CSV table of C-alpha atoms in Angstrom, one decimal:
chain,number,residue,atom,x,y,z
A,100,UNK,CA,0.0,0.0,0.0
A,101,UNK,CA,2.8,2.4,1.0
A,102,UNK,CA,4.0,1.6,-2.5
A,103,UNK,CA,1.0,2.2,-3.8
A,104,UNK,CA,1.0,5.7,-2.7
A,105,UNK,CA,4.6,6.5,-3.2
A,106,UNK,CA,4.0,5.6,-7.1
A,107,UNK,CA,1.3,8.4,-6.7
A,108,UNK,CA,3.1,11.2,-5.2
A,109,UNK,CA,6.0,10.6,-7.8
A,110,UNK,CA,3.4,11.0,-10.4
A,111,UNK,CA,2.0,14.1,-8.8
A,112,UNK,CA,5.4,15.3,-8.4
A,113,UNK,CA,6.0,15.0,-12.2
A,114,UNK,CA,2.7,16.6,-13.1
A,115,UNK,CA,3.2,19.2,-10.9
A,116,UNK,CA,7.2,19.9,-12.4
A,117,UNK,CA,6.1,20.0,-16.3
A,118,UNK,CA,2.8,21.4,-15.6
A,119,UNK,CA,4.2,24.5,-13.4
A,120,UNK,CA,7.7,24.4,-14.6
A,121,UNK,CA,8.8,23.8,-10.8
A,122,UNK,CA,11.1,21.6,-9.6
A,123,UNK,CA,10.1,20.3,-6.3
A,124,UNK,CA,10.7,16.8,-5.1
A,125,UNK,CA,8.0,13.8,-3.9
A,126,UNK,CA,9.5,14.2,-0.6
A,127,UNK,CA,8.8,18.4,0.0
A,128,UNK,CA,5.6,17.2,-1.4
A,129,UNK,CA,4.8,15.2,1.1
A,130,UNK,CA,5.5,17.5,3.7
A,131,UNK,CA,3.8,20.4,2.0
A,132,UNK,CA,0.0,20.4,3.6
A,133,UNK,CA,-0.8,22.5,0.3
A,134,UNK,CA,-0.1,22.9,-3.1
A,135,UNK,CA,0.6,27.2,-3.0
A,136,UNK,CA,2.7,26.7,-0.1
A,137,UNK,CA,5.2,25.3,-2.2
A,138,UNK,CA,5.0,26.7,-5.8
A,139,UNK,CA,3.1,30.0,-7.0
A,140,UNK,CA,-0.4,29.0,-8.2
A,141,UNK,CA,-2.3,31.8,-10.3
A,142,UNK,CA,-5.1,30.9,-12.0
A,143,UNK,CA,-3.6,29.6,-15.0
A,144,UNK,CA,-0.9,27.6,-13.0
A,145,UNK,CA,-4.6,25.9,-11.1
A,146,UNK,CA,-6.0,24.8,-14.8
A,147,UNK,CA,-2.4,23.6,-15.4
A,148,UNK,CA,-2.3,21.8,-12.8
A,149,UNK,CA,-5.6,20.7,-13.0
A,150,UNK,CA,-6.0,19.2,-16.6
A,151,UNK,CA,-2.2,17.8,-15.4
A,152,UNK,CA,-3.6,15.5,-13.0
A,153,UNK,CA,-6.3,14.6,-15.0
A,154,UNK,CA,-4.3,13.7,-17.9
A,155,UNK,CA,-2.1,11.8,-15.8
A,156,UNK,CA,-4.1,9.9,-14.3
A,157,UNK,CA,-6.6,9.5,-17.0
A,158,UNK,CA,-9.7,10.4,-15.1
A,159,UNK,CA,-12.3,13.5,-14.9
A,160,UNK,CA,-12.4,15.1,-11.4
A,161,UNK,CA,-16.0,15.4,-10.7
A,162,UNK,CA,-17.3,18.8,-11.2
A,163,UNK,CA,-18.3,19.3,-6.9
A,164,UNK,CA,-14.5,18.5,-6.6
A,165,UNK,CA,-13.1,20.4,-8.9
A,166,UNK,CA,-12.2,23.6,-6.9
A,167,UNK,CA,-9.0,25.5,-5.8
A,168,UNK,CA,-9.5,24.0,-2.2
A,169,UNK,CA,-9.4,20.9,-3.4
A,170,UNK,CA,-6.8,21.0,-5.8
A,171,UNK,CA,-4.6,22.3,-3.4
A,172,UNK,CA,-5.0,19.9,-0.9
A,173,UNK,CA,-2.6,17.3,-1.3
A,174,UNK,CA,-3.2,14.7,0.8
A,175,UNK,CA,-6.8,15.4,0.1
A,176,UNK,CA,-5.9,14.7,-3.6
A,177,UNK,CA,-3.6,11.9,-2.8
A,178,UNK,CA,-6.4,9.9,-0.9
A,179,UNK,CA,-8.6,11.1,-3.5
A,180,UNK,CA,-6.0,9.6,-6.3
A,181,UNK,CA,-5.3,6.3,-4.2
A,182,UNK,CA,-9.2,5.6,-4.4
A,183,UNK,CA,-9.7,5.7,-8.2
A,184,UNK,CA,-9.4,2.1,-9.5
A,185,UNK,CA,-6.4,1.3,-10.9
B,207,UNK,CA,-8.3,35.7,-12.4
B,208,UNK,CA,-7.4,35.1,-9.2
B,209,UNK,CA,-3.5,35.9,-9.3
B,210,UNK,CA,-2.8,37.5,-5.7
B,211,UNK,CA,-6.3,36.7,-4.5
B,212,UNK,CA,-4.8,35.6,-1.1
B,213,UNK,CA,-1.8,37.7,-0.9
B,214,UNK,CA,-4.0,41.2,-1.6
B,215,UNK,CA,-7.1,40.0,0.4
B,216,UNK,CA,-5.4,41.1,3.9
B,217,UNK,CA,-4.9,44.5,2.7
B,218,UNK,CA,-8.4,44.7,0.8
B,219,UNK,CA,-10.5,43.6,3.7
B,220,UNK,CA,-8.0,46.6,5.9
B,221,UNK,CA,-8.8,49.5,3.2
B,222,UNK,CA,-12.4,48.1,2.8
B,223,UNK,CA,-13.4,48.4,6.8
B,224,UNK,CA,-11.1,51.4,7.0
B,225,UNK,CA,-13.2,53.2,4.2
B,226,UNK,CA,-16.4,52.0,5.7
B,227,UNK,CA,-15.8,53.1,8.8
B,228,UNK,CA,-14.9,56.8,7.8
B,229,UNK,CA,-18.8,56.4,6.1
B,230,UNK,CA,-21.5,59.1,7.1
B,231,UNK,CA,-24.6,57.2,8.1
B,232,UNK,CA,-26.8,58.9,5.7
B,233,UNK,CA,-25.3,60.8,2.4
B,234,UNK,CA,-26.7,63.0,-0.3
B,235,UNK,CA,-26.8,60.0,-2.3
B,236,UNK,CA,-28.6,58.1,-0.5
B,237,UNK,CA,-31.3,60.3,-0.2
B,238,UNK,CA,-31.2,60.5,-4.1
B,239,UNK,CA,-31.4,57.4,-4.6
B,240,UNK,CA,-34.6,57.2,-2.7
B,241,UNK,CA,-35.8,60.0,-4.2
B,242,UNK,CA,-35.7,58.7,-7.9
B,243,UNK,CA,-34.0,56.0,-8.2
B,244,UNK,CA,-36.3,53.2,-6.4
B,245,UNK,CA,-39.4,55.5,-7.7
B,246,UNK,CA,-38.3,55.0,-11.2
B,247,UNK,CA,-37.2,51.7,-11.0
B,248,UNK,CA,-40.8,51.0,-9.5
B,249,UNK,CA,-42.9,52.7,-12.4
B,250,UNK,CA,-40.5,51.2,-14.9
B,251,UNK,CA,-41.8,47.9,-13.3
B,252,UNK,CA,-45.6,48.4,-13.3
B,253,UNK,CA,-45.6,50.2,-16.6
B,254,UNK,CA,-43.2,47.9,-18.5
B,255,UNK,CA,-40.3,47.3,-20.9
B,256,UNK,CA,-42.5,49.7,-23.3
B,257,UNK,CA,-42.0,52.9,-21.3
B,258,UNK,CA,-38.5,52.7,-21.7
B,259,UNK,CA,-38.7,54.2,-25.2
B,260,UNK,CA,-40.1,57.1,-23.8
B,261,UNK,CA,-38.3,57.5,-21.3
B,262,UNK,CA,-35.0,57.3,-23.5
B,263,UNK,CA,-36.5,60.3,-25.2
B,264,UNK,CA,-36.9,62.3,-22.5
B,265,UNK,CA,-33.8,61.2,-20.9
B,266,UNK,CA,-31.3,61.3,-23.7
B,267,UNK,CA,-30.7,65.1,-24.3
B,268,UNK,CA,-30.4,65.7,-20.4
B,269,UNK,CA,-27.8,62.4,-20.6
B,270,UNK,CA,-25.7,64.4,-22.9
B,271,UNK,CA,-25.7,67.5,-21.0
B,272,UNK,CA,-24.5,65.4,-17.5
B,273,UNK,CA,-21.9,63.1,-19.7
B,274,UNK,CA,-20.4,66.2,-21.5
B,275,UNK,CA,-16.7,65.5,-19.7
B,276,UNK,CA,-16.9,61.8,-20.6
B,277,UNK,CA,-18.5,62.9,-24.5
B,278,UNK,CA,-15.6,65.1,-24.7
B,279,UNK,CA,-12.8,62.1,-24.0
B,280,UNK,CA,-14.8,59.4,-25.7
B,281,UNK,CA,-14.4,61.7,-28.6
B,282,UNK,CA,-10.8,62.3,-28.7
B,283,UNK,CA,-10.4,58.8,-28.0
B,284,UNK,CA,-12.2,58.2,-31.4
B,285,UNK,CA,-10.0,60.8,-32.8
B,286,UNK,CA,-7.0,59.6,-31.4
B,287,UNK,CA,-6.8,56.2,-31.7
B,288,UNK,CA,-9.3,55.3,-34.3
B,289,UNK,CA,-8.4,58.4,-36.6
B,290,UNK,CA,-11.9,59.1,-37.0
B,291,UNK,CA,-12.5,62.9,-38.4
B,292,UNK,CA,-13.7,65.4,-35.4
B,293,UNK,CA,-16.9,65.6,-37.0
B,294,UNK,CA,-17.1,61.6,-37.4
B,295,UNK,CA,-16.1,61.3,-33.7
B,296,UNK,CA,-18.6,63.6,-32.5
B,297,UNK,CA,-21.5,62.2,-34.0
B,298,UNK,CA,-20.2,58.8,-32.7
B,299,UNK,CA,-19.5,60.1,-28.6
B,300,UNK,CA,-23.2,61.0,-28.9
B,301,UNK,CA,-24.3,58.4,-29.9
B,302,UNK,CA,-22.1,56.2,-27.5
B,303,UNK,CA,-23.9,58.9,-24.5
B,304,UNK,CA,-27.5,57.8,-26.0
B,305,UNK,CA,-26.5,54.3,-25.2
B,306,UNK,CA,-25.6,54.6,-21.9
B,307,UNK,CA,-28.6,56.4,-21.4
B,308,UNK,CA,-30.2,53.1,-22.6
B,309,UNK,CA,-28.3,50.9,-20.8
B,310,UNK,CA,-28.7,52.8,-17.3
B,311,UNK,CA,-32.9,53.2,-18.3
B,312,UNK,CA,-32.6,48.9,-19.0
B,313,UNK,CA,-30.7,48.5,-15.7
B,314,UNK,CA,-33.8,49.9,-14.1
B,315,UNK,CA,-35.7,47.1,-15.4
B,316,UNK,CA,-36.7,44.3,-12.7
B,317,UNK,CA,-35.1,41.1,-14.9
B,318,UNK,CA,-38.4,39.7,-14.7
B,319,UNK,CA,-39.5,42.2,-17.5
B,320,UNK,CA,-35.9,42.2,-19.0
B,321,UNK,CA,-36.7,39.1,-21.7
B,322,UNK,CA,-38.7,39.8,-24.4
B,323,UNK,CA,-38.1,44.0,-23.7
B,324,UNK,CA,-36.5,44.3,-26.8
B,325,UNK,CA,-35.8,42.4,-29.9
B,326,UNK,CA,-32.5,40.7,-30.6
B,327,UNK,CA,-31.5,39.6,-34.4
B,328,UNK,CA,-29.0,37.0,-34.3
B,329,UNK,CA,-26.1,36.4,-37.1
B,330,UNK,CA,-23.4,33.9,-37.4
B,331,UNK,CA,-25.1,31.4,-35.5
B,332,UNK,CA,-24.1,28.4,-37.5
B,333,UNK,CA,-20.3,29.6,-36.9
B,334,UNK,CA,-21.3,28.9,-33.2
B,335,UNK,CA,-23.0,25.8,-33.9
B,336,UNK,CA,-19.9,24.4,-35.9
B,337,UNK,CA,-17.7,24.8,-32.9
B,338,UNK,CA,-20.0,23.4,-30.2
B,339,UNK,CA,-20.4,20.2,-32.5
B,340,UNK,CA,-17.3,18.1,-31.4
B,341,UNK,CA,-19.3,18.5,-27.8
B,342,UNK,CA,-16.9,20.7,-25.6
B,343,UNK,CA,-18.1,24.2,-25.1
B,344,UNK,CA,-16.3,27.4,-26.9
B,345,UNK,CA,-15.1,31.2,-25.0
B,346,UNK,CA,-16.9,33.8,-26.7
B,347,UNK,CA,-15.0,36.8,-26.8
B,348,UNK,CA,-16.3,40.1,-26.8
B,349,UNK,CA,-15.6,43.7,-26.0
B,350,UNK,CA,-17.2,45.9,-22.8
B,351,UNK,CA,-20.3,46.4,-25.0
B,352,UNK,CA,-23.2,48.3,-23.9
B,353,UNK,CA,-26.5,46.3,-24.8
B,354,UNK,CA,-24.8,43.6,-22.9
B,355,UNK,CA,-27.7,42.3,-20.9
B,356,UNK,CA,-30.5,42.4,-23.5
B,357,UNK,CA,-28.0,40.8,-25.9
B,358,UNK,CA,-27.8,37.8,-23.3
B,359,UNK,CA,-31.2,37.9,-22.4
B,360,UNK,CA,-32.1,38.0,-26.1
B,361,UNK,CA,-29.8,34.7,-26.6
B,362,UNK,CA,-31.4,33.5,-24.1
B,363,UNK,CA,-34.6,33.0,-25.1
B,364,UNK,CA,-33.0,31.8,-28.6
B,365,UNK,CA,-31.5,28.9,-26.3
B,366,UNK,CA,-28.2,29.9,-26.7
B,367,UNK,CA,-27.2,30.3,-22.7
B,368,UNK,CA,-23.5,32.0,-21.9
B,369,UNK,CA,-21.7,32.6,-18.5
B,370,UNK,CA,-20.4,36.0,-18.7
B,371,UNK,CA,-17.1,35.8,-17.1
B,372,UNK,CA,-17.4,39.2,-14.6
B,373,UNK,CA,-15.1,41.5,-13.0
B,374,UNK,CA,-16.4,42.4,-9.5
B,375,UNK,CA,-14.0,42.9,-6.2
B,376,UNK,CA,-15.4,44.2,-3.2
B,377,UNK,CA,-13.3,47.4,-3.9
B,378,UNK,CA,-14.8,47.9,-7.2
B,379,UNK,CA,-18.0,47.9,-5.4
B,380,UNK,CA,-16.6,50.6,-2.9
B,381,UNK,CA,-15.0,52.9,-5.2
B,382,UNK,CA,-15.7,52.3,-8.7
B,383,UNK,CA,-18.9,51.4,-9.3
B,384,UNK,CA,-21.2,54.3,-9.2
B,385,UNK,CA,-24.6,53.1,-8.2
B,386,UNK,CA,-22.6,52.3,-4.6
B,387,UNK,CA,-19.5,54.4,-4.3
B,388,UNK,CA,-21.3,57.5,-2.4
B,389,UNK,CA,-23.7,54.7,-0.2
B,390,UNK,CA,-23.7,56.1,3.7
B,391,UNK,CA,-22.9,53.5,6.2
B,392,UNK,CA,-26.9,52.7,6.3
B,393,UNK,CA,-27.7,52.1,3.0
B,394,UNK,CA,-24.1,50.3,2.5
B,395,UNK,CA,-24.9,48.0,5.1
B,396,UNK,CA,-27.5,47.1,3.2
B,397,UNK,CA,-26.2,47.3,0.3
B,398,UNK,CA,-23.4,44.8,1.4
B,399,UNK,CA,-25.2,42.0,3.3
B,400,UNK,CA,-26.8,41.5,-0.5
B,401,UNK,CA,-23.5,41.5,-2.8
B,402,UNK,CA,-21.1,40.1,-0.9
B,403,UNK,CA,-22.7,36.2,-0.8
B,404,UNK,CA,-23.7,37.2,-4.5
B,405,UNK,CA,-20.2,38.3,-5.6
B,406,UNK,CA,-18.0,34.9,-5.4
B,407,UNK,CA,-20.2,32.2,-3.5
B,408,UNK,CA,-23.8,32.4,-4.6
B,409,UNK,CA,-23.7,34.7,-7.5
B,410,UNK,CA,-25.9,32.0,-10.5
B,411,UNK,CA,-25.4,33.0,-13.8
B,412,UNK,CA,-21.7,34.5,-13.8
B,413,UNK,CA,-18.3,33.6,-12.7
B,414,UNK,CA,-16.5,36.4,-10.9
B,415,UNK,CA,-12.8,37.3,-12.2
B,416,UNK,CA,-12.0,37.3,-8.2
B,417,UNK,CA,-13.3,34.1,-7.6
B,418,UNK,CA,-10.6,31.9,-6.7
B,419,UNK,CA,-12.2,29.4,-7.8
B,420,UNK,CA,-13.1,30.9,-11.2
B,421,UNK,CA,-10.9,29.1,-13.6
B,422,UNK,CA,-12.0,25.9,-12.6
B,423,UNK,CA,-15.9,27.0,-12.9
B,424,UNK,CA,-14.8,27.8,-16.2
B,425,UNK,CA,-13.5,24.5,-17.1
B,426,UNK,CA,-16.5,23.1,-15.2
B,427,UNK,CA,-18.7,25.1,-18.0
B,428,UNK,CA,-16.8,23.9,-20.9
B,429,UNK,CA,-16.3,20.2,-20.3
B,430,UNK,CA,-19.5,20.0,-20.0
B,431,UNK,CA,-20.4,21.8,-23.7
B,432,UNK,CA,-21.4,25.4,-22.4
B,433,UNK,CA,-20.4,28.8,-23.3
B,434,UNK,CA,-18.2,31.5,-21.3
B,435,UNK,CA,-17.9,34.9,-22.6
B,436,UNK,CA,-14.6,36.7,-21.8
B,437,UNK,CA,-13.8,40.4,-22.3
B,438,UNK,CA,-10.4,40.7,-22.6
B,439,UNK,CA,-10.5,44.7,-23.3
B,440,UNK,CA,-9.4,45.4,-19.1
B,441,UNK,CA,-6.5,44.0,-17.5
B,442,UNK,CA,-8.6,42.6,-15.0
B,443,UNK,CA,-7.0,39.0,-14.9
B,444,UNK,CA,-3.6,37.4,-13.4
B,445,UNK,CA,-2.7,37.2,-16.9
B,446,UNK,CA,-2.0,40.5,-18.4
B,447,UNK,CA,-0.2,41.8,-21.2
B,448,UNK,CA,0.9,45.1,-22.3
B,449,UNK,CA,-0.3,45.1,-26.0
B,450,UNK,CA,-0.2,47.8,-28.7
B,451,UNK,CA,-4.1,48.2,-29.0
B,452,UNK,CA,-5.8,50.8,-31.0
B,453,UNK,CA,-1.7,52.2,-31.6
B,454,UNK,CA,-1.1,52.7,-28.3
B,455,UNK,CA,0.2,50.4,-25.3
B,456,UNK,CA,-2.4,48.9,-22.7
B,457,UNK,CA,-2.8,46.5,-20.6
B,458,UNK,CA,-5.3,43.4,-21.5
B,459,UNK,CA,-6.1,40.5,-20.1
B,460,UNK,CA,-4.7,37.3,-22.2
B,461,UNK,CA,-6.3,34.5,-20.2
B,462,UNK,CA,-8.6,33.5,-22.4
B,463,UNK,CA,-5.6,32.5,-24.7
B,464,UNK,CA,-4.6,30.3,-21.4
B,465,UNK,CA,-8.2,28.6,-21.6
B,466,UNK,CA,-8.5,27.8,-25.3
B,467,UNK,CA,-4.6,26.2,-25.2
B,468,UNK,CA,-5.5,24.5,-22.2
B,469,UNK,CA,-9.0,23.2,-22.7
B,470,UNK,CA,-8.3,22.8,-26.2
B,471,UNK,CA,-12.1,25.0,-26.9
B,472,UNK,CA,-12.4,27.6,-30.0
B,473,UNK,CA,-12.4,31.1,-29.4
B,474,UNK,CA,-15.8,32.6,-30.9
B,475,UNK,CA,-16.0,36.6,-31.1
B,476,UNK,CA,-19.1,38.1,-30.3
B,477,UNK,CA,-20.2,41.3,-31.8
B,478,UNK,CA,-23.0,42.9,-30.2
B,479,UNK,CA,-24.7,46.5,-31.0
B,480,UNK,CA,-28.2,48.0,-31.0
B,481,UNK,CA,-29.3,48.6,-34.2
B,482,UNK,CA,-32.6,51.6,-34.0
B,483,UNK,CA,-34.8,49.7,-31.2
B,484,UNK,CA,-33.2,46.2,-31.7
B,485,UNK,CA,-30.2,44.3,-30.4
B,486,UNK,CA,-27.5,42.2,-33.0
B,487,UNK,CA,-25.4,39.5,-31.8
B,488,UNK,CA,-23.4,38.5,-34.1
B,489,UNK,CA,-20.8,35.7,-34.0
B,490,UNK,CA,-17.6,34.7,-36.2
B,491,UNK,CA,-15.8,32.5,-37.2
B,492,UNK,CA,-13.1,31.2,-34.3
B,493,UNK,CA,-10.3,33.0,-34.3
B,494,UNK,CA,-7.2,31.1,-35.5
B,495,UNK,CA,-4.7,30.7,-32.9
B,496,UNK,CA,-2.3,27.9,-32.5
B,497,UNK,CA,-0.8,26.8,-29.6
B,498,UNK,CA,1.9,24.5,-31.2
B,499,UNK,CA,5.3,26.7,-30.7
B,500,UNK,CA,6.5,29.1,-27.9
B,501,UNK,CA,7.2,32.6,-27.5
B,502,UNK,CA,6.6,33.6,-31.0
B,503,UNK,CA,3.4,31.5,-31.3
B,504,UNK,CA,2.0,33.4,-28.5
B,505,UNK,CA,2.6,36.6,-29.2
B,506,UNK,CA,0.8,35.6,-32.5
B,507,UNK,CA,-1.8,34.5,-31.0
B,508,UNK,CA,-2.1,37.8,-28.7
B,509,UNK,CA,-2.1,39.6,-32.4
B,510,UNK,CA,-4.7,37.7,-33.5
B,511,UNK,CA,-7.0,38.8,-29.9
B,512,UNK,CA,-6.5,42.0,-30.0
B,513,UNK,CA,-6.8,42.6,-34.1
B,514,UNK,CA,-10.5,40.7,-33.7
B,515,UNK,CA,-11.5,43.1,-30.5
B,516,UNK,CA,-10.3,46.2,-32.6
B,517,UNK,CA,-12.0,45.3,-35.8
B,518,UNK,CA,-15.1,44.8,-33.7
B,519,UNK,CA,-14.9,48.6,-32.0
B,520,UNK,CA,-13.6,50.1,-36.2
B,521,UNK,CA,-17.2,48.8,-36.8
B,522,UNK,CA,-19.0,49.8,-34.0
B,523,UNK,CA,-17.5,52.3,-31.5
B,524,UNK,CA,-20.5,53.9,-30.0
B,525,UNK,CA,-20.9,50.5,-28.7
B,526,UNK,CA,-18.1,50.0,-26.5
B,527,UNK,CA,-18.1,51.1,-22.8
B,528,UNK,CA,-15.0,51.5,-21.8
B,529,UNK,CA,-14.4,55.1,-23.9
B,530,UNK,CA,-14.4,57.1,-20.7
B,531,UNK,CA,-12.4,55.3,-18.5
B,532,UNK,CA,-8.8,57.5,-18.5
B,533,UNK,CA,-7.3,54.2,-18.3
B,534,UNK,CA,-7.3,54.7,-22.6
B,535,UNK,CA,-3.9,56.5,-22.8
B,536,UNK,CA,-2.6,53.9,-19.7
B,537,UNK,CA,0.7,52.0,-21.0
């Protein structure tokens, strides 16, 4: 399981690196409790960010999850990630 | 749209109690505004969207009179930076005062009466209809137009429903926006505990620029085949530009470049102008962008906005609404 969710914050860690242009490792990540404490997120960076994930992970966020709260919660996302079947 | 929407919020919320407090309970407005503003707004309602043509009548010649400042710079915008001959530009600032007489006499309208109030012809449809087919939604892009609202109403009711994308901050409520920049401390209150839940949260029917969650409501829309119009004529957005527009250097918002690369939907531009007693919306082709290269591609496609919003104001600049802001010769 702890596998299982290392493999996901890599992946997060990659989307987040070509989709924002930052370089942040899964490690800070996982520290970080939020997204914009770690890299600048305007509006544009969210979409980024957003549509990264989703193509990613091949899935559509539902539409009552798909806010900057959300988003920017990482462990929020990551448990949200770790629930999608594989 | 929501660049610095944490960062600056401190500092808003500071200026915005600091300014209320300084508020007289009562001001000269306020009493104006119960004098003939709620009177008007309530015989416009109980006599109907028809009494508006009188009214404009009536109103327009004293309009002209209290805009002359803002007929004077609307025409030396025209002169300046559209080249139009003095006489030209005149004739256009008047009739660019006559509409916002109309728009503030349609404003008074309860939006119970607003459909059906006046006529809208629509052109271009099928370019809209093309770019909707694949089944994601499109970004209609249009300028600060003046028959805004009956334009959407009138679309409307021809089933063609759009989510305007809006520009509203509590401190363009406090200091910008007319109808509540002079509001006393009592009517402000008031004023307040209904805009404020409208503005971000609960506000149906737009998306707030300030929203921080505005781009993704904007995906939301799109994904799911809708329509958002974007004006990109103020640099309201995160992502701003200077750009040479109407030969000479402003700032514009560019997001809606962002949107199209990103959720891969067309950019429509919407023209819309009254026309005697009837509203046109007219739409175009998408505009041709291209999102394969880098720096140069983008800049391109910034050319491409910004030569679309000024062929649209070359055809109809008593439309636009932005001619007497003094942000025109801001670079």
């Amino acid at each position: 399981m702890m596998d299982g969710l290392q493999v996901l914050w890599e992946r997060l860690e990659r989307v987040i690196n070509r989709a924002l242009g930052a370089e942040v490792s899964s490690v800070e990540l996982q520290q970080a409790a939020r997204l914009d404490d770690l890299v600048a997120l305007d509006s544009v960076a969210l979409l980024e960010f957003t549509i990264g994930v989703e193509r990613e992970f091949s899935i559509r966020i539902e539409n009552d999850r798909l806010n900057r709260d959300f988003m920017t919660d990482l462990p929020a996302l990551v448990a949200y990630l770790s629930q999608l079947p594989a | 749209m929501a660049a610095g929407a944490q960062t600056s919020k401190t500092s808003v919320d500071q200026t915005f109690s600091a300014t209320r407090q300084a508020r007289p309970l009562v001001t000269w407005l306020d009493i104006a505004f119960l004098i003939y503003y709620y009177p008007l707004r309530w015989l416009v309602a109980a006599l109907g969207p028809r009494c508006l043509n009188w009214l404009q009548l009536c109103a327009e010649p004293v309009g002209r009179i209290l805009q002359r400042g803002d007929l004077r710079i609307a025409e030396r915008g025209m002169t300046k930076l559209l080249g139009f001959a003095p006489e030209q530009a005149r004739a256009f600032a008047r009739q660019c005062c006559d509409n916002r007489v109309r728009t503030s006499l349609w404003e008074l309208l309860p939006d119970e009466h607003a459909p059906g109030a006046r006529p809208v012809r629509i052109e271009g449809r099928e370019h809209l209809e093309q770019a909707l087919k694949p089944g994601r939604g499109a970004v209609l892009v249009a300028l600060h137009c003046l028959a805004k609202r009956e334009a959407r109403a009138g679309l409307q009711r021809a089933g063609i429903e759009y989510v305007p994308l809006i520009h509203v901050t509590k401190s363009h409520v406090r200091d910008r926006d007319p109808r509540y920049a002079g509001y006393g401390r009592l009517l402000w209150q008031f004023a307040r505990s209904r805009l404020h839940p409208m503005l971000w949260t609960k506000m149906s029917g737009y998306v707030a620029r300030m929203d921080p969650d505005a781009v993704l409501k904007i995906m939301r829309i799109l994904r799911d085949g809708g329509l958002v119009m974007v004006s990109p004529d103020v640099a309201g957005t995160s992502s701003v530009q200077p750009v040479q527009f109407l030969s000479s250097l402003r700032r514009m918002s560019t997001g809606c470049l962002d949107i199209a690369r990103l959720t891969g939907c067309p950019l429509i531009p919407m023209w819309v102008w009254r026309s005697g007693n009837e509203c046109v919306v007219e739409f175009h082709e998408p505009l041709r962008v291209c999102f394969d290269g880098g720096e140069e591609t983008l800049e391109s496609n910034v050319r491409v906005l910004i030569e679309a919003m000024e062929r649209q104001l070359r055809a109809h600049p008593e439309q636009w609404e932005l001619w007497d802001q003094r942000v025109l010769g801001e670079s």
